[in-house]
Amino acid sequence: MFKRMPDVQPRLADDVYEQILSAIVNGQIAPGDRLIQEKIAAEINISRTPVREALLRLEREGILELSGRKGFSIRQISEEEVRDIYGVREAIEGYGAYWVAANRTDARIQAIAEKVAEERALKEHDMQAEFRINRDIHRTIVAQTGNKALLDMFDSIWGRGISQWLFAATRTNQTPPDPDVHDKLLGVIKNGTPAEAQAAMIEHVRDGLGMQIKGLKE
Amino acid sequence: MFKRMPDVQPRLADDVYEQILSAIVNGQIAPGDRLIQEKIAAEINISRTPVREALLRLEREGILELSGRKGFSIRQISEEEVRDIYGVREAIEGYGAYWVAANRTDARIQAIAEKVAEERALKEHDMQAEFRINRDIHRTIVAQTGNKALLDMFDSIWGRGISQWLFAATRTNQTPPDPDVHDKLLGVIKNGTPAEAQAAMIEHVRDGLGMQIKGLKE
DNA sequence: TTTTTGTACGGTGTATACAGTATACATGGT
DNA sequence: ACCATGTATACTGTATACACCGTACAAAAA
């Protein structure tokens, strides 16, 4: 009763972090835009300190970069880095698929199936929505392992690709939003051996890399 | 000529970060010790700001935690978290071993062999030295992929275990520093199929987990 | 014009100052 | 002795102030 005090006092920096990140995902901040500490601080009526903390965190996560004294901006990543990121995804998500297939449960399969259904039900096909649901599906698979550290890695590696993903996706928007692909993947996780599930996931990720590179090259 | 200006001006926070981290690895900071921003700042004659940035980063990386208003301290992790960490290691390092075996090169094998030799040559068997060389071996394997993102993940996940590892190792210091284990692993990477290399690495990591848990339980 | 030099400005990094709150300790009542 | 209450202290989090330096632009020299 009387409401419990939270263990750790909230930090403005966390808010700012969330706001900036979702602004990137929503396309309100584009590559090339300059993020100035004081500007942001003034805009939301707080001081530079928490804003700075948020920006530094985003920098460390590879999402932003600091260009000399011209402020922060979305980091442009090279093709090699994209390949690297997808390599990590193979490692993490492949492991996740393996684990889920090895520790199969109705509840776990169900959780994933729900996300896939969400994708199928998706009406608006803007890139941001596509991105989110796609990430959610993959994230849900990894989340089924119950391994928090693994999920952290997942979030970390997906954070890096954000802007690039959206950029490439916008270019090659012939990209069909085929939920069939995910259905197939789910099928293997549901019925295949762990090794098969892992292989299917890795192949699926590789396909994504192909798209990405194609979008980058044009 | 005339020396080049570094692209980005150095930050005191990075120094502080390194210092605190190595102080942890060297055992100068033990679990339970309280890290107070002002104290640290005074000790190295800088202001609280960069110290705070370093501490926040260490907190985000799961190495430190903030306990109310009692300052930061080394984060104690549960057995479940240890298991999680080792799961991630299986994913990342298993992938690394697979990759190296699949893209075998004399130079790559050599680089790893050198580290293993270093371990064998090790004279002082204090826990910190053991920890470092062990990590270096594993890190070198992953590094051979040339995948920077993967290496980041490696560093990230190893950072979390530091204190726990040292703690457990100190307890069960019957732990023999057997370089044979790593030699065997290297052998599989050198001569086996990629799948075999991956399996060997995963098994090796699992053995490590066993030790860790044992040390934790006592 | 073109190039150099000066200068104001913009932006980060660091230091300091302020506010708020949990913790610790002391004090007094029982 | 023990518990409750008050009060000081010790931290963190946030705001503000200062220092420094690269950039941009303007003015002067060629």
PDB file of C-alpha atoms (C1' of nucleotides) in Angstrom, chain A residues 5 34 37 48 52 66 69 71, chain C residues 10-15 21-22:
ATOM      1  CA  MET A   5       9.237   4.056  -4.275  1.00  0.00           C
ATOM      2  CA  ARG A  34      22.808  17.311 -37.170  1.00  0.00           C
ATOM      3  CA  GLN A  37      22.986  19.013 -27.621  1.00  0.00           C
ATOM      4  CA  ARG A  48      22.374  19.687 -21.802  1.00  0.00           C
ATOM      5  CA  ARG A  52      24.593  14.593 -23.716  1.00  0.00           C
ATOM      6  CA  LEU A  66      30.354  12.678 -33.735  1.00  0.00           C
ATOM      7  CA  ARG A  69      32.605  19.949 -33.768  1.00  0.00           C
ATOM      8  CA  GLY A  71      27.517  17.753 -33.712  1.00  0.00           C
TER       9      GLY A  71
ATOM     10  C1'  DG C  10      29.024  27.250 -32.855  1.00  0.00           C
ATOM     11  C1'  DG C  11      29.658  23.245 -30.629  1.00  0.00           C
ATOM     12  C1'  DT C  12      31.755  20.028 -27.612  1.00  0.00           C
ATOM     13  C1'  DG C  13      34.197  18.826 -23.207  1.00  0.00           C
ATOM     14  C1'  DT C  14      34.886  19.880 -18.454  1.00  0.00           C
ATOM     15  C1'  DA C  15      34.081  22.162 -14.165  1.00  0.00           C
ATOM     16  C1'  DT C  21      16.346  12.337  -1.313  1.00  0.00           C
ATOM     17  C1'  DA C  22      17.789   8.113   0.930  1.00  0.00           C
TER      18       DA C  22
END
